[in-house]
mmCIF file of C-alpha atoms in Angstrom:
data_model
loop_
_atom_site.group_PDB
_atom_site.id
_atom_site.type_symbol
_atom_site.label_atom_id
_atom_site.label_comp_id
_atom_site.label_asym_id
_atom_site.label_seq_id
_atom_site.Cartn_x
_atom_site.Cartn_y
_atom_site.Cartn_z
ATOM 1 C CA UNK A 1 15.868 -11.233 6.175
ATOM 2 C CA UNK A 2 14.335 -7.887 5.665
ATOM 3 C CA UNK A 3 11.165 -9.310 7.090
ATOM 4 C CA UNK A 4 8.210 -6.960 9.598
ATOM 5 C CA UNK A 5 3.678 -7.803 10.091
ATOM 6 C CA UNK A 6 2.071 -4.020 8.984
ATOM 7 C CA UNK A 7 -0.737 -4.104 10.908
ATOM 8 C CA UNK A 8 -3.377 -2.015 9.702
ATOM 9 C CA UNK A 9 -6.687 0.047 9.857
ATOM 10 C CA UNK A 10 -7.906 1.877 6.435
ATOM 11 C CA UNK A 11 -11.535 3.788 5.546
ATOM 12 C CA UNK A 12 -12.082 4.875 2.459
ATOM 13 C CA UNK A 13 -12.788 8.865 2.062
ATOM 14 C CA UNK A 14 -14.645 11.249 0.464
ATOM 15 C CA UNK A 15 -13.400 13.981 -1.444
ATOM 16 C CA UNK A 16 -15.013 15.577 1.574
ATOM 17 C CA UNK A 17 -14.026 13.252 4.461
ATOM 18 C CA UNK A 18 -10.793 13.295 3.340
ATOM 19 C CA UNK A 19 -10.424 18.098 3.713
ATOM 20 C CA UNK A 20 -12.094 17.627 7.473
ATOM 21 C CA UNK A 21 -9.037 15.636 8.215
ATOM 22 C CA UNK A 22 -6.439 18.139 6.709
ATOM 23 C CA UNK A 23 -8.162 20.868 8.374
ATOM 24 C CA UNK A 24 -9.035 18.838 11.698
ATOM 25 C CA UNK A 25 -6.005 17.189 12.617
ATOM 26 C CA UNK A 26 -2.344 18.422 12.785
ATOM 27 C CA UNK A 27 -1.609 16.516 9.132
ATOM 28 C CA UNK A 28 1.617 18.393 7.625
ATOM 29 C CA UNK A 29 0.982 20.922 5.310
ATOM 30 C CA UNK A 30 2.667 19.118 2.066
ATOM 31 C CA UNK A 31 2.008 15.676 2.068
ATOM 32 C CA UNK A 32 4.878 13.696 0.135
ATOM 33 C CA UNK A 33 5.086 12.182 -3.279
ATOM 34 C CA UNK A 34 5.511 7.686 -3.860
ATOM 35 C CA UNK A 35 4.875 6.292 -6.546
ATOM 36 C CA UNK A 36 3.860 1.971 -6.538
ATOM 37 C CA UNK A 37 4.645 -0.348 -9.281
ATOM 38 C CA UNK A 38 2.939 -3.468 -8.967
ATOM 39 C CA UNK A 39 2.959 -6.840 -11.168
ATOM 40 C CA UNK A 40 1.836 -10.179 -10.805
ATOM 41 C CA UNK A 41 2.287 -13.603 -13.367
ATOM 42 C CA UNK A 42 -0.651 -14.018 -16.436
ATOM 43 C CA UNK A 43 -2.106 -16.657 -14.252
ATOM 44 C CA UNK A 44 -2.785 -13.827 -10.767
ATOM 45 C CA UNK A 45 -0.374 -16.579 -8.710
ATOM 46 C CA UNK A 46 0.343 -13.884 -6.952
ATOM 47 C CA UNK A 47 -4.503 -13.022 -6.282
ATOM 48 C CA UNK A 48 -4.599 -17.260 -5.765
ATOM 49 C CA UNK A 49 -2.123 -17.252 -2.418
ATOM 50 C CA UNK A 50 -3.784 -13.908 -1.373
ATOM 51 C CA UNK A 51 -0.487 -11.854 -1.863
ATOM 52 C CA UNK A 52 1.182 -8.649 -3.586
ATOM 53 C CA UNK A 53 4.029 -7.659 -5.250
ATOM 54 C CA UNK A 54 5.258 -4.193 -5.615
ATOM 55 C CA UNK A 55 8.066 -1.893 -6.194
ATOM 56 C CA UNK A 56 7.773 1.686 -4.238
ATOM 57 C CA UNK A 57 9.401 4.324 -5.183
ATOM 58 C CA UNK A 58 9.569 6.572 -3.041
ATOM 59 C CA UNK A 59 12.968 9.548 -1.666
ATOM 60 C CA UNK A 60 14.679 8.429 -5.098
ATOM 61 C CA UNK A 61 14.951 5.235 -3.214
ATOM 62 C CA UNK A 62 13.131 1.977 -4.974
ATOM 63 C CA UNK A 63 12.086 -0.674 -2.755
ATOM 64 C CA UNK A 64 10.775 -4.140 -3.533
ATOM 65 C CA UNK A 65 8.644 -5.743 -1.149
ATOM 66 C CA UNK A 66 6.051 -8.935 -0.965
ATOM 67 C CA UNK A 67 2.929 -8.296 0.939
ATOM 68 C CA UNK A 68 1.591 -12.477 2.160
ATOM 69 C CA UNK A 69 -1.433 -13.041 4.575
ATOM 70 C CA UNK A 70 -0.297 -13.374 8.452
ATOM 71 C CA UNK A 71 -2.905 -14.243 10.986
ATOM 72 C CA UNK A 72 -2.037 -9.959 12.910
ATOM 73 C CA UNK A 73 -2.396 -8.373 9.641
ATOM 74 C CA UNK A 74 0.345 -8.648 6.222
ATOM 75 C CA UNK A 75 3.884 -10.562 6.133
ATOM 76 C CA UNK A 76 5.982 -7.320 4.036
ATOM 77 C CA UNK A 77 9.059 -9.167 2.655
ATOM 78 C CA UNK A 78 12.102 -5.903 1.245
ATOM 79 C CA UNK A 79 15.349 -5.787 -1.077
ATOM 80 C CA UNK A 80 16.598 -2.460 -1.529
ATOM 81 C CA UNK A 81 16.425 -1.978 -4.679
ATOM 82 C CA UNK A 82 18.721 0.584 -7.207
ATOM 83 C CA UNK A 83 17.362 3.164 -9.872
ATOM 84 C CA UNK A 84 18.595 0.488 -13.021
ATOM 85 C CA UNK A 85 16.604 -2.097 -11.242
ATOM 86 C CA UNK A 86 13.874 -0.684 -10.212
ATOM 87 C CA UNK A 87 13.759 0.849 -13.952
ATOM 88 C CA UNK A 88 14.720 -2.957 -15.589
ATOM 89 C CA UNK A 89 12.735 -4.920 -13.966
ATOM 90 C CA UNK A 90 9.162 -2.278 -15.094
ATOM 91 C CA UNK A 91 11.471 -2.854 -18.168
ATOM 92 C CA UNK A 92 9.825 -6.803 -17.793
ATOM 93 C CA UNK A 93 14.094 -7.529 -17.671
ATOM 94 C CA UNK A 94 12.715 -9.198 -13.887
ATOM 95 C CA UNK A 95 15.890 -9.349 -11.418
ATOM 96 C CA UNK A 96 15.196 -11.795 -8.831
ATOM 97 C CA UNK A 97 15.915 -10.693 -5.443
ATOM 98 C CA UNK A 98 17.477 -12.267 -2.757
ATOM 99 C CA UNK A 99 14.947 -12.011 0.077
ATOM 100 C CA UNK A 100 11.268 -11.568 -1.864
ATOM 101 C CA UNK A 101 12.577 -14.182 -4.224
ATOM 102 C CA UNK A 102 12.708 -16.889 -1.892
ATOM 103 C CA UNK A 103 9.631 -16.178 -0.623
ATOM 104 C CA UNK A 104 8.180 -16.398 -4.170
ATOM 105 C CA UNK A 105 9.634 -19.433 -4.560
ATOM 106 C CA UNK A 106 8.453 -21.334 -1.687
ATOM 107 C CA UNK A 107 5.131 -20.328 -3.131
ATOM 108 C CA UNK A 108 5.526 -21.752 -6.192
ATOM 109 C CA UNK A 109 6.024 -18.186 -7.979
ATOM 110 C CA UNK A 110 8.887 -17.912 -10.916
ATOM 111 C CA UNK A 111 9.718 -14.842 -10.005
ATOM 112 C CA UNK A 112 10.781 -14.534 -14.094
ATOM 113 C CA UNK A 113 6.733 -14.589 -14.106
ATOM 114 C CA UNK A 114 6.322 -11.102 -13.115
ATOM 115 C CA UNK A 115 4.451 -8.676 -15.722
ATOM 116 C CA UNK A 116 4.539 -4.445 -14.557
ATOM 117 C CA UNK A 117 0.958 -4.161 -14.586
ATOM 118 C CA UNK A 118 0.672 -0.090 -14.025
ATOM 119 C CA UNK A 119 1.518 1.911 -11.164
ATOM 120 C CA UNK A 120 -0.831 3.823 -8.643
ATOM 121 C CA UNK A 121 1.276 7.590 -7.044
ATOM 122 C CA UNK A 122 0.376 8.780 -3.097
ATOM 123 C CA UNK A 123 0.718 12.404 -2.063
ATOM 124 C CA UNK A 124 0.569 10.958 1.829
ATOM 125 C CA UNK A 125 0.300 12.653 4.696
ATOM 126 C CA UNK A 126 1.966 10.506 7.875
ATOM 127 C CA UNK A 127 1.588 12.102 12.029
ATOM 128 C CA UNK A 128 2.294 9.772 14.564
ATOM 129 C CA UNK A 129 0.296 10.226 17.455
ATOM 130 C CA UNK A 130 -0.631 8.159 20.694
ATOM 131 C CA UNK A 131 1.097 5.855 19.577
ATOM 132 C CA UNK A 132 -0.471 5.558 16.158
ATOM 133 C CA UNK A 133 0.540 6.102 12.763
ATOM 134 C CA UNK A 134 -2.514 7.927 11.467
ATOM 135 C CA UNK A 135 -1.866 8.068 7.440
ATOM 136 C CA UNK A 136 -3.875 10.217 5.199
ATOM 137 C CA UNK A 137 -3.760 9.760 1.272
ATOM 138 C CA UNK A 138 -4.722 11.147 -2.211
ATOM 139 C CA UNK A 139 -3.736 8.327 -4.590
ATOM 140 C CA UNK A 140 -3.546 8.616 -8.524
ATOM 141 C CA UNK A 141 -4.496 5.731 -11.056
ATOM 142 C CA UNK A 142 -6.396 4.958 -14.140
ATOM 143 C CA UNK A 143 -7.630 7.349 -15.010
ATOM 144 C CA UNK A 144 -8.740 7.945 -10.847
ATOM 145 C CA UNK A 145 -8.397 8.886 -7.389
ATOM 146 C CA UNK A 146 -9.059 7.589 -4.444
ATOM 147 C CA UNK A 147 -8.451 9.693 -1.120
ATOM 148 C CA UNK A 148 -7.581 7.406 1.914
ATOM 149 C CA UNK A 149 -7.138 7.227 5.707
ATOM 150 C CA UNK A 150 -5.070 4.529 7.173
ATOM 151 C CA UNK A 151 -4.137 3.889 10.827
ATOM 152 C CA UNK A 152 -0.784 1.174 11.500
ATOM 153 C CA UNK A 153 -0.773 0.030 15.224
ATOM 154 C CA UNK A 154 1.780 -1.619 16.704
ATOM 155 C CA UNK A 155 -1.749 -4.677 18.063
ATOM 156 C CA UNK A 156 -4.202 -4.979 16.012
ATOM 157 C CA UNK A 157 -6.063 -3.583 19.812
ATOM 158 C CA UNK A 158 -4.630 -0.699 20.099
ATOM 159 C CA UNK A 159 -5.220 0.099 15.604
ATOM 160 C CA UNK A 160 -8.697 -0.438 16.079
ATOM 161 C CA UNK A 161 -9.429 1.337 19.669
ATOM 162 C CA UNK A 162 -8.262 4.704 17.382
ATOM 163 C CA UNK A 163 -9.635 3.381 14.616
ATOM 164 C CA UNK A 164 -13.115 3.163 15.649
ATOM 165 C CA UNK A 165 -11.776 6.707 18.434
ATOM 166 C CA UNK A 166 -11.113 8.750 15.350
ATOM 167 C CA UNK A 167 -14.142 7.946 12.625
ATOM 168 C CA UNK A 168 -17.045 8.312 15.245
ATOM 169 C CA UNK A 169 -15.473 11.905 15.973
ATOM 170 C CA UNK A 170 -15.399 12.935 12.227
ATOM 171 C CA UNK A 171 -18.385 11.108 11.752
ATOM 172 C CA UNK A 172 -16.947 9.060 9.320
ATOM 173 C CA UNK A 173 -18.817 6.382 7.585
ATOM 174 C CA UNK A 174 -16.713 2.976 8.114
ATOM 175 C CA UNK A 175 -16.342 1.418 4.324
ATOM 176 C CA UNK A 176 -14.985 -1.754 3.227
ATOM 177 C CA UNK A 177 -11.955 -0.548 2.081
ATOM 178 C CA UNK A 178 -9.371 -3.337 -0.801
ATOM 179 C CA UNK A 179 -5.970 -2.392 -0.385
ATOM 180 C CA UNK A 180 -4.098 0.150 -2.613
ATOM 181 C CA UNK A 181 -2.581 -2.720 -5.200
ATOM 182 C CA UNK A 182 -6.651 -4.368 -5.583
ATOM 183 C CA UNK A 183 -8.529 -0.929 -6.562
ATOM 184 C CA UNK A 184 -5.449 -0.726 -8.996
ATOM 185 C CA UNK A 185 -6.386 -3.806 -10.909
ATOM 186 C CA UNK A 186 -9.801 -2.953 -10.225
ATOM 187 C CA UNK A 187 -9.413 -0.062 -12.293
ATOM 188 C CA UNK A 188 -7.889 -2.097 -15.429
ATOM 189 C CA UNK A 189 -11.205 -4.246 -15.013
ATOM 190 C CA UNK A 190 -13.455 -1.702 -15.881
#
């Protein structure tokens, strides 16, 4: 089964802070576009269990990912999709895939009950930096935009150290930062 534990630290940024980081850190000059397509049940069964499911469209490839709580971060379970399968999901015909369906069924969620809720587009810049991955995101969704710094690390300790160091060095206030899917669904409520 294709699974991984994601250890990441996130901070929403003001537009000015985002541009300051772009100027002061050697991020790539051009970002890469990725689109997240989000799904949920009518009863919000995923949210109730602290989970989320999405299709990420990136470089012409489609990956279905279920995110679940894990003591060290998030447990991600992946399935590859063809473009046709991804379009079927988006258009309301859910084609269960082995890895994610197994995990959903363990949570008593029927894959066929998932409904498409919308998408979030991100222009992402990534940089390997001192044993972590620095990620700078500009996202748009439901007539909103936001800016975010993410640090992906192999351990909580190394990620937290780099996160705190970067915020301090660049005079950025630490903010409570819901993940993208939470921000997306919150934007639907407003």
